[in-house]
Tab-separated table of C-alpha atoms and ligand atoms in Angstrom:
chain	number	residue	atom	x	y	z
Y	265	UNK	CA	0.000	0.000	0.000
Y	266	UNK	CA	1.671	2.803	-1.597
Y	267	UNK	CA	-0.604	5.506	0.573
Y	268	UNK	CA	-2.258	5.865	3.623
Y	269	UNK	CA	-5.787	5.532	3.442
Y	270	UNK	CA	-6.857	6.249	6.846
Y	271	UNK	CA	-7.948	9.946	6.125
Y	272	UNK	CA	-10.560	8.644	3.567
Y	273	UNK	CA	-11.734	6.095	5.709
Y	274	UNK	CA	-12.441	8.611	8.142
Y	275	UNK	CA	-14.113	10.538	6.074
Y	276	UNK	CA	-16.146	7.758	4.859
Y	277	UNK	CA	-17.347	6.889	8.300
Y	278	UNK	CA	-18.125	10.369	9.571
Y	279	UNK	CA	-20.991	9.916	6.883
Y	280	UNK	CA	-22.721	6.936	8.114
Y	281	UNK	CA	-25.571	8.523	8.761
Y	282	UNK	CA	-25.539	9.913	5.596
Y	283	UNK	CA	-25.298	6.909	4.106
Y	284	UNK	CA	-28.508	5.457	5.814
Y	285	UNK	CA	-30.252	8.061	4.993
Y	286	UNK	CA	-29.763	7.973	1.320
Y	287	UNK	CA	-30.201	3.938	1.019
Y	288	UNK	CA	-33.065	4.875	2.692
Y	289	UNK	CA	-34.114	7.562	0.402
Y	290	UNK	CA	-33.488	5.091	-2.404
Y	291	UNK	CA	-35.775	2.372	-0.974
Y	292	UNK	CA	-38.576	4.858	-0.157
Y	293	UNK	CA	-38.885	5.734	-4.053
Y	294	UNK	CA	-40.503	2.000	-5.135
Y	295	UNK	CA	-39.531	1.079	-8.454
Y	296	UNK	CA	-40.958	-2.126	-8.795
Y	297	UNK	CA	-40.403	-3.986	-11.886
Y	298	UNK	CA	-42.309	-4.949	-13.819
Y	299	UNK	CA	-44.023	-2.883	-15.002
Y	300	UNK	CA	-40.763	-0.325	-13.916
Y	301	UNK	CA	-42.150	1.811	-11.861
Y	302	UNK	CA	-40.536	5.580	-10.773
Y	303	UNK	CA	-37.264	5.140	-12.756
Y	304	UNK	CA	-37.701	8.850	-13.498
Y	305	UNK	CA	-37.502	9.816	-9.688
Y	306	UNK	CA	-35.372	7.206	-9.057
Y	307	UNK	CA	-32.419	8.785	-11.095
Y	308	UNK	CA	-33.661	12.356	-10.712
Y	309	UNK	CA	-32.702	12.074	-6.960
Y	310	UNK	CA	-29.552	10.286	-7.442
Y	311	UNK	CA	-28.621	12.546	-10.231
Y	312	UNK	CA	-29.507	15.972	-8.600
Y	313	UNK	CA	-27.089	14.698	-5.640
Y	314	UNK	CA	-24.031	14.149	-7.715
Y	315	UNK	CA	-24.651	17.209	-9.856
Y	316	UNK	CA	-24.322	18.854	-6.692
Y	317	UNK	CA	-20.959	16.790	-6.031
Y	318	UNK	CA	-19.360	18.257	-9.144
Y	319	UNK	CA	-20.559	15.768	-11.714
Y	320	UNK	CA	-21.892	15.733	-15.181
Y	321	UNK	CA	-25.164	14.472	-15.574
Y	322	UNK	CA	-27.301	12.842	-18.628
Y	323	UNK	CA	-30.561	11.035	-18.750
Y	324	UNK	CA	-31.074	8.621	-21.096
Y	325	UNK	CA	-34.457	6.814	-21.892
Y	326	UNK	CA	-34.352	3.599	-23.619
Y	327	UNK	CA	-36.859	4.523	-26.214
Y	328	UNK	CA	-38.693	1.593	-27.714
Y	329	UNK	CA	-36.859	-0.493	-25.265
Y	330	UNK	CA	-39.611	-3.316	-24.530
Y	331	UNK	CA	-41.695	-2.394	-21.541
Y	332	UNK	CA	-40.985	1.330	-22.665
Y	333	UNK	CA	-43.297	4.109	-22.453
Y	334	UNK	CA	-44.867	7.627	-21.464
Y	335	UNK	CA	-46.242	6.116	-18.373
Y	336	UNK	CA	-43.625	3.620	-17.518
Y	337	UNK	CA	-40.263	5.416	-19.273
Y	338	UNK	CA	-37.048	3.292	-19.147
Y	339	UNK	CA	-34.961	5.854	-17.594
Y	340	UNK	CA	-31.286	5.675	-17.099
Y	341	UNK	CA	-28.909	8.095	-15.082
Y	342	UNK	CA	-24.876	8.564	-16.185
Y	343	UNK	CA	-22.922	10.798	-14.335
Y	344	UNK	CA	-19.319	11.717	-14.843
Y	345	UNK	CA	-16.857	13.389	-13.027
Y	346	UNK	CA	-13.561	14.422	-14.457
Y	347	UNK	CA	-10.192	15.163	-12.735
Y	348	UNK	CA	-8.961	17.088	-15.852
Y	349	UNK	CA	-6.049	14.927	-15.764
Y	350	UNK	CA	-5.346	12.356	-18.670
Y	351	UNK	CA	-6.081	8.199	-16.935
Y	352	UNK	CA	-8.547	5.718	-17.329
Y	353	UNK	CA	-11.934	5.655	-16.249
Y	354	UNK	CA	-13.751	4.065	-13.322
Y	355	UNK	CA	-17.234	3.362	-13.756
Y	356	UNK	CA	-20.217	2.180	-11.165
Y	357	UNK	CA	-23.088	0.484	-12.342
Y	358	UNK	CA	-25.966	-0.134	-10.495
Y	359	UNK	CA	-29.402	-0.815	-11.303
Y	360	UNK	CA	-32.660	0.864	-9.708
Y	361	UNK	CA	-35.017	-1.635	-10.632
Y	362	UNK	CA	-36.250	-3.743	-7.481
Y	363	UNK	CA	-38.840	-7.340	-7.778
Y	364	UNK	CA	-42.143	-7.284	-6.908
Y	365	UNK	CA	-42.754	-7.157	-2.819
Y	366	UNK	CA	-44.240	-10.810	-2.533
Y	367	UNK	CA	-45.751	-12.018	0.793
Y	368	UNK	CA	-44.038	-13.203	3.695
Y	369	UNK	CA	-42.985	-9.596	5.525
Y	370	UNK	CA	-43.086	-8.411	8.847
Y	371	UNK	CA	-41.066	-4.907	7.737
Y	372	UNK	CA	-42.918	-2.660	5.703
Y	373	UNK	CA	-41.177	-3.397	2.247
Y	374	UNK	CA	-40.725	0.538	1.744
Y	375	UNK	CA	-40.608	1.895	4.862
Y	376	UNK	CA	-36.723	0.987	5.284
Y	377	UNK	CA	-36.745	0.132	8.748
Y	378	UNK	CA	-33.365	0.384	10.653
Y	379	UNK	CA	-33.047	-1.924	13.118
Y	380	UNK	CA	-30.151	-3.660	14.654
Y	381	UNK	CA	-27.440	-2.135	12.232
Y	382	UNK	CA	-29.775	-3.007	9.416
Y	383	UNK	CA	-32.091	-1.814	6.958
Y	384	UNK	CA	-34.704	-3.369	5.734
Y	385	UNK	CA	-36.911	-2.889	2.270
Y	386	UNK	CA	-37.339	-4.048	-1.076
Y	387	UNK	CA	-34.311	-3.301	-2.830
Y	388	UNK	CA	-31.844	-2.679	-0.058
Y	389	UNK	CA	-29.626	-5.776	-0.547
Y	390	UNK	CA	-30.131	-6.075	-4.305
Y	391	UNK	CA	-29.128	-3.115	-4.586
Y	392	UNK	CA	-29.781	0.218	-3.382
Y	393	UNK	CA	-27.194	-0.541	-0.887
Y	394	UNK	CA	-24.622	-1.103	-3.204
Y	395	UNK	CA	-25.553	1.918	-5.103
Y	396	UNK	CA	-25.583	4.112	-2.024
Y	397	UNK	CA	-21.920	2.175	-1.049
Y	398	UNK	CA	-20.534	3.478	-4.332
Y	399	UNK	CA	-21.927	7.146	-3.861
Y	400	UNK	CA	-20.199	7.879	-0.662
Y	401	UNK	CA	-17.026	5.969	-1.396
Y	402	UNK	CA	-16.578	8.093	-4.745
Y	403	UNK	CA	-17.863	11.271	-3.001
Y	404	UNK	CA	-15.370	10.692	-0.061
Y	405	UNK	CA	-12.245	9.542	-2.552
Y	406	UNK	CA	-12.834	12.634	-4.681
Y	407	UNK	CA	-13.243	15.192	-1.639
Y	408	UNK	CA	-9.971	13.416	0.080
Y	409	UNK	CA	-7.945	13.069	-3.214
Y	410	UNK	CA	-7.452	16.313	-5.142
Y	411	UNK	CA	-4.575	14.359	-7.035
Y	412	UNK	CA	-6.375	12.036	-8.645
Y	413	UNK	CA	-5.981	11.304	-12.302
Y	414	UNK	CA	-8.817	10.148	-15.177
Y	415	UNK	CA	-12.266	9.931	-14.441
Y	416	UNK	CA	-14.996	8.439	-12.656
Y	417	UNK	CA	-18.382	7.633	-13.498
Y	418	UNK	CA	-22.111	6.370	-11.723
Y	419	UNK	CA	-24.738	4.768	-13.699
Y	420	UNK	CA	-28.076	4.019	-12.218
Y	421	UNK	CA	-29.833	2.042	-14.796
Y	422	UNK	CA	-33.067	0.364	-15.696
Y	423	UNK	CA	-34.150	-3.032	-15.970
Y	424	UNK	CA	-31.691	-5.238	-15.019
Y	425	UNK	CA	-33.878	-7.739	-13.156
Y	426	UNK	CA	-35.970	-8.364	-16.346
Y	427	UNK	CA	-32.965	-8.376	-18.751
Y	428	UNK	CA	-31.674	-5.101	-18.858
Y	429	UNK	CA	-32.300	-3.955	-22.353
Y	430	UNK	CA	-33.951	-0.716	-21.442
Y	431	UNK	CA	-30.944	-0.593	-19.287
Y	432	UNK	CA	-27.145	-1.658	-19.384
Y	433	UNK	CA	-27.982	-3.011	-22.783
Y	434	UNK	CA	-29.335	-0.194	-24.082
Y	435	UNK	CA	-26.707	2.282	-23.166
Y	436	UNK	CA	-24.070	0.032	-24.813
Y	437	UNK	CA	-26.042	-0.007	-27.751
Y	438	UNK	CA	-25.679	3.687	-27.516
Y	439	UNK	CA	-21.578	3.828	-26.749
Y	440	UNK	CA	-21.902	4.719	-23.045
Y	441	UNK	CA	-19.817	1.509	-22.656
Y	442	UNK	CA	-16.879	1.332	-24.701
Y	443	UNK	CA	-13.339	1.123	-24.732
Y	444	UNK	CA	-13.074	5.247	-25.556
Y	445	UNK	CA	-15.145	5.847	-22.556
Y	446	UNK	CA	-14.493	3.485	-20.120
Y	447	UNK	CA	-11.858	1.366	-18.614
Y	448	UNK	CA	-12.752	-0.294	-15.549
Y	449	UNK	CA	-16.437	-1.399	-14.666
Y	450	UNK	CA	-17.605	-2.360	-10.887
Y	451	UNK	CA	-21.354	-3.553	-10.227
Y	452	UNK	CA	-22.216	-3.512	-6.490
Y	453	UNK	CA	-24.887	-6.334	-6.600
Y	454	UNK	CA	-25.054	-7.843	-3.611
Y	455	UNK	CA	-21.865	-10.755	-3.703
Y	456	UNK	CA	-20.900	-10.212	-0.232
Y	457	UNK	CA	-18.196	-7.569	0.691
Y	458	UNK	CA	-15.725	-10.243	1.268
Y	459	UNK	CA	-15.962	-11.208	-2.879
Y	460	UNK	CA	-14.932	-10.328	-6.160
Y	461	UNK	CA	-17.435	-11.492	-8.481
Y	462	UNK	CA	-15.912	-12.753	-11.808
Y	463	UNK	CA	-19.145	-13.784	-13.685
Y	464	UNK	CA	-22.383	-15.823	-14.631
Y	465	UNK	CA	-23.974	-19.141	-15.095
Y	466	UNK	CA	-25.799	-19.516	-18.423
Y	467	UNK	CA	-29.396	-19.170	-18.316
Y	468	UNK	CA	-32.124	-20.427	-20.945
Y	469	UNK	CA	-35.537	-19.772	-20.061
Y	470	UNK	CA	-38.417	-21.348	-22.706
Y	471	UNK	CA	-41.959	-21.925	-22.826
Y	472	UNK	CA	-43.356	-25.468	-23.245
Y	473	UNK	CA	-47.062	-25.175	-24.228
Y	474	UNK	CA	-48.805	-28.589	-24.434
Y	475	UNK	CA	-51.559	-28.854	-26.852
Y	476	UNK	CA	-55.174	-30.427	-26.573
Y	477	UNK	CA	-58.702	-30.460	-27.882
Y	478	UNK	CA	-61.496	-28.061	-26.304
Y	479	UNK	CA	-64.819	-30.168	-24.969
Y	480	UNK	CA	-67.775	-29.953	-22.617
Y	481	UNK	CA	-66.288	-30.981	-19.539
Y	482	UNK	CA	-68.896	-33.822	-18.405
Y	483	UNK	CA	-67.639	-35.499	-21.301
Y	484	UNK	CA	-63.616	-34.805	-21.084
Y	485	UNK	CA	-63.326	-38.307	-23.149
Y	486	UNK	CA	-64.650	-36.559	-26.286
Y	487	UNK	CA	-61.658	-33.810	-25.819
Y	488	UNK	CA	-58.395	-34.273	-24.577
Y	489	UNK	CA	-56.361	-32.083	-21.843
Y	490	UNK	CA	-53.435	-30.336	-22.552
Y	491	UNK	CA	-53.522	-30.011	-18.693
Y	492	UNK	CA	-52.844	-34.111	-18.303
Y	493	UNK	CA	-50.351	-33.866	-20.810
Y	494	UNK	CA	-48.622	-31.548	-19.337
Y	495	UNK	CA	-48.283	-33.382	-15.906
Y	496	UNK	CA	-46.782	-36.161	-18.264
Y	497	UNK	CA	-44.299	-33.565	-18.932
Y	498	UNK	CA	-43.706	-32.611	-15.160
Y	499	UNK	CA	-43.640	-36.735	-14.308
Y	500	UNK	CA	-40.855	-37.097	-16.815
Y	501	UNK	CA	-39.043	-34.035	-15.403
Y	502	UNK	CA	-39.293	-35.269	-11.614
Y	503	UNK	CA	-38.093	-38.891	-12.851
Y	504	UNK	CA	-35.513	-37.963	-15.366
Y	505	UNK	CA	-34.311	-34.744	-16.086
Y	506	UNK	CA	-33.928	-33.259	-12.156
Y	507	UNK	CA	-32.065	-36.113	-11.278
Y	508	UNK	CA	-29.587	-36.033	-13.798
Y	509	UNK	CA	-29.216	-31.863	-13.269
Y	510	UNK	CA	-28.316	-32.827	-9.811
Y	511	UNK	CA	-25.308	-34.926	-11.163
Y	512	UNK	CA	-23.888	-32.131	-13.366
Y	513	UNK	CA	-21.726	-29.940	-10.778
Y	514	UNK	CA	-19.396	-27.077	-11.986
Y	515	UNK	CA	-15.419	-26.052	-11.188
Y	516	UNK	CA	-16.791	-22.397	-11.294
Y	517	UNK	CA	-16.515	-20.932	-8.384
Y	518	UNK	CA	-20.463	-20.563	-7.892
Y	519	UNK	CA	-22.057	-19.533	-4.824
Y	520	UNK	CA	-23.757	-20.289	-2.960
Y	521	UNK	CA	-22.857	-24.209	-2.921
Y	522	UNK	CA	-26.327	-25.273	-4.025
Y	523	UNK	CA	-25.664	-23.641	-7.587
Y	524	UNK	CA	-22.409	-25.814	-8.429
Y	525	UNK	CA	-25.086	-27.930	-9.487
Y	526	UNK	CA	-27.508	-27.558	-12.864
Y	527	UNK	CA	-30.611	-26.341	-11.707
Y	528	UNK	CA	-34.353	-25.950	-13.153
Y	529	UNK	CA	-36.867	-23.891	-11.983
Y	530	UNK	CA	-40.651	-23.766	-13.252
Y	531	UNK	CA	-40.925	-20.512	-13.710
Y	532	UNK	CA	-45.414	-20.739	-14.594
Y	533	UNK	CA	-47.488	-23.103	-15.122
Y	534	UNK	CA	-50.897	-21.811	-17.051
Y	535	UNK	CA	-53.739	-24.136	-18.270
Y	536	UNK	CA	-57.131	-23.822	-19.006
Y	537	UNK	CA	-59.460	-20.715	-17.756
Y	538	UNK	CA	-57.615	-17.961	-17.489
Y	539	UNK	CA	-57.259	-16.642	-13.710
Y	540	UNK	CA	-58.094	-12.456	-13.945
Y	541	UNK	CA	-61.850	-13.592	-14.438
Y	542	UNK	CA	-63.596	-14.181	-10.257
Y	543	UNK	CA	-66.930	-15.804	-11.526
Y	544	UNK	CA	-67.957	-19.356	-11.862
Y	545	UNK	CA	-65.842	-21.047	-14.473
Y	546	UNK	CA	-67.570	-22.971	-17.837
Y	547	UNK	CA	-66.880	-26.690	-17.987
Y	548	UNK	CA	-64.588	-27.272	-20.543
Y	549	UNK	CA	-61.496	-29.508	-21.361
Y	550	UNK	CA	-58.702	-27.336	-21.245
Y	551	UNK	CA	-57.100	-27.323	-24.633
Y	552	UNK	CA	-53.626	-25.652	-24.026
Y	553	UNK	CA	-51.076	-25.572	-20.926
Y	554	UNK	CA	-48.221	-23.747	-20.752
Y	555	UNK	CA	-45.285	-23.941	-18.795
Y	556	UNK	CA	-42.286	-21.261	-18.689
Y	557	UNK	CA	-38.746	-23.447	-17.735
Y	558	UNK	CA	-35.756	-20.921	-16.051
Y	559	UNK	CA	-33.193	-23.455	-16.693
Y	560	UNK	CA	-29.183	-22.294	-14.900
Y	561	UNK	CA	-26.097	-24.657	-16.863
Y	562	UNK	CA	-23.001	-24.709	-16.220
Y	563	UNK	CA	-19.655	-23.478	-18.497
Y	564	UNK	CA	-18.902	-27.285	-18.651
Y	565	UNK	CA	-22.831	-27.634	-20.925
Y	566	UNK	CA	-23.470	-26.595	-24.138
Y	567	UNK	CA	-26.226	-24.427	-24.447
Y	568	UNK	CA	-27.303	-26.942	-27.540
Y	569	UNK	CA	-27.042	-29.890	-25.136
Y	570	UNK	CA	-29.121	-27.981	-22.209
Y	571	UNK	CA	-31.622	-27.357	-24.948
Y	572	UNK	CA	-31.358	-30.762	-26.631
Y	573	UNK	CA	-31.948	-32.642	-23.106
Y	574	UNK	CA	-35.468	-31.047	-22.536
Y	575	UNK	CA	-36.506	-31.740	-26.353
Y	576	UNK	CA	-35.291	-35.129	-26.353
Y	577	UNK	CA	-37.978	-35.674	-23.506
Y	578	UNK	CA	-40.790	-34.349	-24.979
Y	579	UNK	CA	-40.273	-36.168	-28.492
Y	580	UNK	CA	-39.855	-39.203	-25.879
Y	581	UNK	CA	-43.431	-38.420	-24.784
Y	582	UNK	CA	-44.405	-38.049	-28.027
Y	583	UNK	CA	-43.986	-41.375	-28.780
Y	584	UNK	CA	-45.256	-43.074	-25.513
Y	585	UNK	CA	-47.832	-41.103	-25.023
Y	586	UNK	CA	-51.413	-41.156	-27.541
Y	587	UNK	CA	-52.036	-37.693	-29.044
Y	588	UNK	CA	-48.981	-35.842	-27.036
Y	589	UNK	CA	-48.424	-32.739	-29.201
Y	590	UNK	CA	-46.006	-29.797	-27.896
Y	591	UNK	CA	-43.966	-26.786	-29.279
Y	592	UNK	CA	-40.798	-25.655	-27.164
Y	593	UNK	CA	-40.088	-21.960	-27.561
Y	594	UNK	CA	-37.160	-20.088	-26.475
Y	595	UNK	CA	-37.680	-16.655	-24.551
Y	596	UNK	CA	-34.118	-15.736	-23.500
Y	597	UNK	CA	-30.423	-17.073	-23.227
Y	598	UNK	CA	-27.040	-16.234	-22.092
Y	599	UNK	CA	-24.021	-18.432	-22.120
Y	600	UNK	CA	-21.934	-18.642	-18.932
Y	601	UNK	CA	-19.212	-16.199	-18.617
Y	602	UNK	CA	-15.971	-15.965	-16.817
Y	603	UNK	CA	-15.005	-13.370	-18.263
Y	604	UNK	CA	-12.323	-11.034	-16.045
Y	605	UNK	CA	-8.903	-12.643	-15.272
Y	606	UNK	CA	-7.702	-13.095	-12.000
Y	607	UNK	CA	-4.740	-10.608	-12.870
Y	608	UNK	CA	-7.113	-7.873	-14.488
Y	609	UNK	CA	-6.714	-4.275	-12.994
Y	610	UNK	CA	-10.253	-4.257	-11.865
Y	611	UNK	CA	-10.025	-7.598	-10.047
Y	612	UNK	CA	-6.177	-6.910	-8.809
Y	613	UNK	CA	-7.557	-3.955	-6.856
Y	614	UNK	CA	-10.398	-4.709	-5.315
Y	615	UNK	CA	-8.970	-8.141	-4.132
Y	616	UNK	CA	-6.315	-6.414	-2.563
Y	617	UNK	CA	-8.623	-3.309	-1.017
Y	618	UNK	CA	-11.061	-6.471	0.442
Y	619	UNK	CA	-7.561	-8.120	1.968
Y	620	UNK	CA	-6.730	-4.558	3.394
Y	621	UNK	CA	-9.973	-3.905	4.835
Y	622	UNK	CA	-11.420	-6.992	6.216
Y	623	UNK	CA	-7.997	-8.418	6.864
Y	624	UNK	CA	-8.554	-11.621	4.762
Y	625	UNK	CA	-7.909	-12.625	1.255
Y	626	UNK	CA	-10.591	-12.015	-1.156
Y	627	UNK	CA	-13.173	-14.744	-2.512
Y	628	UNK	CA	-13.169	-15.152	-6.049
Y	629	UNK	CA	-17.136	-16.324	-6.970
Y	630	UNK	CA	-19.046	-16.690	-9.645
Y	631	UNK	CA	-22.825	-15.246	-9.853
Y	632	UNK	CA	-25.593	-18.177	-9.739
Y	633	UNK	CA	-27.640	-16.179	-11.612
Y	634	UNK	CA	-27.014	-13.658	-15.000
Y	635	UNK	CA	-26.766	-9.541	-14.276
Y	636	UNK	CA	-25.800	-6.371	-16.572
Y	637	UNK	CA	-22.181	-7.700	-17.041
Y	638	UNK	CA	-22.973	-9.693	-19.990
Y	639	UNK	CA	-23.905	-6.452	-21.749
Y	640	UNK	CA	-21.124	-4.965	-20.929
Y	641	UNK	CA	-18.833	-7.945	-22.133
Y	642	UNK	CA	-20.724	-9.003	-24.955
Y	643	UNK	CA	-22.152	-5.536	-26.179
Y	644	UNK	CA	-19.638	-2.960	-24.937
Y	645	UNK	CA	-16.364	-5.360	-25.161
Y	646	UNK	CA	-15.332	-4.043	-21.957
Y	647	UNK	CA	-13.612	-7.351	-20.306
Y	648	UNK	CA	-12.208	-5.455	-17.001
Y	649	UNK	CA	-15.828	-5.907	-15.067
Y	650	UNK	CA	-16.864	-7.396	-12.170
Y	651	UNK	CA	-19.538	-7.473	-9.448
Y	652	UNK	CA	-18.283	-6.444	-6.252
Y	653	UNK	CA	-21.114	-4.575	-3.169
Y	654	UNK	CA	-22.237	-5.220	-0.141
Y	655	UNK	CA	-25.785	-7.323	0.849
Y	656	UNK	CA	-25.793	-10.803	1.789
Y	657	UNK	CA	-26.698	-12.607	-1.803
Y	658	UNK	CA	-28.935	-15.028	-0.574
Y	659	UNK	CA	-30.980	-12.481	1.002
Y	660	UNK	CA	-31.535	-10.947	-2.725
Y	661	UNK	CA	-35.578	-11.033	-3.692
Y	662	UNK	CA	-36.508	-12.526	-0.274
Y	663	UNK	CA	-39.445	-10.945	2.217
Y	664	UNK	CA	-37.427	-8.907	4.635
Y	665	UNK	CA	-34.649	-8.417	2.418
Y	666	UNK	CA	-31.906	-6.101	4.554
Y	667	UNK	CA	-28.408	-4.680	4.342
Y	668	UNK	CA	-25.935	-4.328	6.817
Y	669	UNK	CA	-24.937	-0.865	7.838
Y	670	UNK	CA	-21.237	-2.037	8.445
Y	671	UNK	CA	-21.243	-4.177	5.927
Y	672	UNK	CA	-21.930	-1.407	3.294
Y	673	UNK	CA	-19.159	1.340	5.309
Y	674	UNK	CA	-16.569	-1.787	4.693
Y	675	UNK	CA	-17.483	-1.924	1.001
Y	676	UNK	CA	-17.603	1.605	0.371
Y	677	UNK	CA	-13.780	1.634	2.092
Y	678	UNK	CA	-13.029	-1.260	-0.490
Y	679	UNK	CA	-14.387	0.474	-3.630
Y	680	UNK	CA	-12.553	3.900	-2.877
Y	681	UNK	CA	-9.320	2.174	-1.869
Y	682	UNK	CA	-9.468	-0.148	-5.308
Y	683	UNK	CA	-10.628	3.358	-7.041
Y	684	UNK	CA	-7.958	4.835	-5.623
Y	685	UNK	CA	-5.266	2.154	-7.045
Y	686	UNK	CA	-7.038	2.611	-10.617
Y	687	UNK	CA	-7.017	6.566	-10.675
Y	688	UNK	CA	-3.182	7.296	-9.441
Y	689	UNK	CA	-0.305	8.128	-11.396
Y	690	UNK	CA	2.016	5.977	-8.734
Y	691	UNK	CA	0.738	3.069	-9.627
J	719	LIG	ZN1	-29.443	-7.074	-8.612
């Protein structure tokens, strides 16, 4: 350690408060998605706060992103703040979007409680937290450090928990990613502040719809129900293909240990009457199920093979089974990704800021689950990225969903330290 970092530390926990009361802030302003609600105010607040910090600020609304619109607008904050001094560029990404609130609760979900060193609310692990983490570290480095070289940017973008395309995706589209704006990329989503977070299991979801013949439902012989068929499908999946998923396990570093294995999730399951209607139902046969399949492989499958595995049991059923007729469609995919070397920049200085801080070498993990990085690999071709921010992951989309206040002053000390490294002209 080339510097002492003690008077930034400091600085960064004189503003605890401050820093629970902006998570907080960020919590109260619900932008549930879908449909994406309050992106608008989400980034307004966050960008009228760093304007007021010294940086640049744009807006930019994925137009004719999907979900986009006048009601619901996908909007996306970038703000940049520039030393004036020729280096490289840090960059923060985190997104605004939060799940839906689901039941379970005993903390109002936007209320952001704080109770024993935590806070609680939609959104505060996963990851207004993280956001808030990487506004006072950069706030506190700049303030501290009037020699620093290059640049440093915040995004707070849109969308990430249904895909980001009106988000991360978008804004590569658009250049805000790219190697002649940006050089190293951090994503506080909630890995733990002990981790660096080098990438992603694949993910394939698909639809599986099941096809039958409408009848008067006293007489369900003269029909047939794509509902029954459809449990054929589930019977096959329970006997044969969760079984084998449970073999497959990974050398990726996944966490936690449950997703070294292959997993499958049923996302939906729809036959029949549709639900929004609260009369009596008519009697009929139901003549089309669907199921949607959120399917998590590993970098040792094939994407082909993961598909391949779930069609290969439904032609199987198509020949045991009379009249079993089916179409498989895909909805979304993304390969698995470890993409960032252990000796990148990026990855070299937050795993040494986390070993400085918390006095113990950093984990190197990799994400159970996809997030914005494989826009920003695959779109913007920036390769120095990772996830690192506070919030316990498993925590992430769960009823009383929290973040630790010390947890999040320990990260924001990690992210301006490894900032720090990145933006120095002794390195
Ligand atoms: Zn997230």
């Amino acid at each position: 350690m080339s510097f002492d970092p003690t008077p930034v530390f400091a600085r960064i926990e004189a503003r605890r408060e401050e820093l629970v009361a902006l998570t907080r802030d960020l919590v109260q302003i619900p932008t549930i998605n879908p449909p994406g609600e309050n992106y608008t105010d989400c980034a307004r607040f966050v960008g009228d706060r760093l304007k007021r910090h010294g940086f640049d600020v744009r807006y930019v609304r994925a137009e004719g992103s999907i979900g986009d619109s006048n009601r619901y607008p996908r909007t996306n904050l970038i703000a940049r703040w520039e030393s004036g001094r020729p280096g490289p560029c840090v960059h923060f990404n985190s997104h605004i979007d939060v799940v839906e609130v689901g039941s379970g609760w005993r903390h109002d979900p936007f209320a952001a409680t704080v109770l024993d060193g935590r806070i609680y609310g939609r959104g505060t692990c996963d990851m207004k937290g993280g956001l808030a983490a990487s506004i006072i570290a950069v706030e506190s480095l700049i303030e501290q450090h009037s020699e620093l070289i290059g640049n440093l940017e915040i995004s707070a973008t849109a969308d990430e928990e249904s895909g980001g395309y009106g988000g991360v995706a978008y804004l590569c589209e658009e250049g805000w990613f790219s190697r002649s704006r940006v050089d190293h990329v951090i994503i506080p989503e909630p890995l733990n502040q002990d981790r660096v977070c080098l990438g992603h299991r694949g993910v394939w979801w698909a639809q599986i719809e099941t096809h039958g013949r409408i009848a008067h439902g006293s007489m369900p012989f003269l029909g047939d129900s794509a509902i029954r068929h459809m449990s054929a499908v589930l019977a096959a999946f329970e006997r044969d293909l969760f079984p084998r998923l449970k073999e497959k396990r990974t050398t990726m570093p996944v966490v936690p240990d449950g997703a070294r294995e292959s997993t499958l999730n049923i996302n939906s399951l729809h036959g029949g009457q549709g639900e929004s209607f609260d009369g009596l139902p008519t009697s009929i046969v139901a003549d089309s199920c669907r199921m949607i399949i959120d399917r998590r492989f590993l970098i040792e499958e094939e994407l082909g093979e993961v598909k391949n595995e779930v069609r290969q049991l439904l032609e199987s059923l198509r020949t045991e089974r009379p009249k079993f007729n089916y179409t498989l469609k895909d909805l979304f995919e993304v390969v698995p990704t470890i993409t960032t070397e252990r000796d990148a920049p990026v990855v070299r200085s937050v795993a040494a800021a986390i070993e400085y801080v918390l006095g113990k070498p950093a984990d190197f993990v990799v994400s159970p689950g996809t997030y914005d990085q494989k826009h920003i690999d695959r779109i913007g071709r920036l390769k120095d990225c990772i996830a690192y921010g506070p919030g316990i992951l498993d925590l992430a989309h769960q009823p009383d969903e929290y973040v630790v206040i010390d947890d999040m002053l320990d990260s924001a000390k990690v992210m301006a330290l490894a900032t720090h490294e990145l933006l120095h002209t002794n390195r």
